[in-house]
Structures are given as C-alpha cells and as structure tokens.
Tab-separated table of C-alpha atoms and ligand atoms in Angstrom:
chain	number	residue	atom	x	y	z
A	1	MET	CA	-30.196	47.982	-13.957
A	2	SER	CA	-28.733	50.950	-15.834
A	3	ASP	CA	-26.820	50.706	-19.108
A	4	SER	CA	-23.581	51.703	-17.331
A	5	ALA	CA	-23.775	48.874	-14.758
A	6	VAL	CA	-21.003	46.346	-14.623
A	7	THR	CA	-21.926	42.709	-14.128
A	8	ILE	CA	-19.392	40.127	-12.992
A	9	THR	CA	-20.554	36.555	-13.153
A	10	ILE	CA	-18.693	33.666	-11.563
A	11	THR	CA	-18.891	30.889	-14.117
A	12	PRO	CA	-19.097	27.316	-12.897
A	13	ASN	CA	-15.569	25.837	-12.824
A	14	GLY	CA	-14.253	28.712	-14.936
A	15	PRO	CA	-13.439	32.409	-15.197
A	16	TYR	CA	-15.137	35.586	-14.095
A	17	LYS	CA	-17.277	36.971	-16.911
A	18	VAL	CA	-17.197	40.751	-16.948
A	19	GLU	CA	-19.863	42.730	-18.796
A	20	GLY	CA	-20.110	46.484	-18.997
A	21	SER	CA	-17.689	49.356	-19.299
A	22	VAL	CA	-14.738	48.663	-17.040
A	23	ASP	CA	-11.445	50.486	-16.479
A	24	LEU	CA	-9.170	47.445	-16.092
A	25	ARG	CA	-5.631	48.158	-14.859
A	26	ASP	CA	-2.566	46.129	-13.899
A	27	ALA	CA	-0.760	46.302	-10.558
A	28	GLU	CA	1.117	49.413	-11.613
A	29	GLY	CA	-2.062	51.154	-12.713
A	30	THR	CA	-1.433	50.733	-16.439
A	31	PRO	CA	-4.671	50.384	-18.410
A	32	ILE	CA	-5.334	46.996	-19.908
A	33	GLU	CA	-7.236	47.094	-23.161
A	34	THR	CA	-10.486	45.191	-23.355
A	35	ARG	CA	-12.826	44.783	-26.288
A	36	GLU	CA	-15.316	47.618	-26.057
A	37	ASP	CA	-18.904	46.595	-25.583
A	38	ARG	CA	-18.015	42.917	-25.485
A	39	PRO	CA	-17.787	40.719	-22.389
A	40	PHE	CA	-14.365	39.447	-21.375
A	41	PHE	CA	-13.261	36.731	-18.978
A	42	LEU	CA	-10.779	37.079	-16.105
A	43	CYS	CA	-8.801	34.053	-15.056
A	44	ARG	CA	-9.866	32.572	-11.745
A	45	CYS	CA	-7.745	29.444	-11.697
A	46	GLY	CA	-4.273	31.038	-11.945
A	47	PHE	CA	-3.105	28.849	-14.842
A	48	SER	CA	-3.763	31.184	-17.766
A	49	THR	CA	-0.731	32.148	-19.854
A	50	ASN	CA	-2.604	35.367	-20.844
A	51	LYS	CA	-3.378	36.773	-17.411
A	52	PRO	CA	-5.441	38.551	-16.334
A	53	PHE	CA	-7.562	36.979	-19.057
A	54	CYS	CA	-8.760	33.384	-19.208
A	55	ASP	CA	-7.204	31.394	-22.034
A	56	GLY	CA	-9.148	28.204	-21.441
A	57	THR	CA	-6.357	26.442	-19.515
A	58	HIS	CA	-8.712	25.874	-16.593
A	59	ASN	CA	-10.259	23.105	-18.706
A	60	ARG	CA	-6.950	21.229	-18.873
A	61	GLU	CA	-5.598	21.765	-15.358
A	62	GLU	CA	-6.761	20.345	-12.071
A	63	TRP	CA	-7.977	23.097	-9.802
A	64	SER	CA	-10.740	23.580	-7.313
A	65	PRO	CA	-13.094	26.486	-7.736
A	66	ALA	CA	-13.837	26.106	-4.039
A	67	LEU	CA	-10.234	27.147	-3.242
A	68	ALA	CA	-10.496	30.142	-5.580
A	69	ASP	CA	-13.734	31.269	-3.973
A	70	GLY	CA	-12.314	31.141	-0.431
B	101	FES	S1	-10.056	30.538	-15.431
B	101	FES	FE1	-9.655	30.019	-17.466
B	101	FES	S2	-7.532	29.837	-17.582
B	101	FES	FE2	-7.944	30.399	-15.526
C-alpha cells in the first residue's frame, strides 16, 4: 500500500473510519475541513448532530448496522 492510499474501515456498530488524504465535500461541492494526517469518522447511523462526522450518538440510539450496510 502506498503512502497516498485511503483506507475506509467499517467499524463494528459504528462509523466509517477514514485514513489518508481525502478531499471531502458536501452535496454542493464545498470542501469540508478534516484534520490533516489524522483519521476521522463519518456517521453511518444517521443520528449524528455533526454530520457528516460521527459524534458518538450511535452509542445512545437504537439502530441496526445491517440496515446501514444494505
Ligand atoms: S455513526 Fe456515530 S453518530 Fe452516527
């Protein structure tokens, strides 16, 4: 794997962990700032109040990762 590779890991019962240099943008194409060289977590449950990022709410809400995974 090269240094520029992006790795997205589906965490058990939680968010998507994103590692690597990523150009993250919203629906209008506006860049969303991420912490450079540090992994970040994208909400997978839909309950975060800080979308697209996970804020830990998935731990307090009932949701099924099986539904999120299709
Ligand atoms: S996955 Fe953590 S708040 Fe949605």
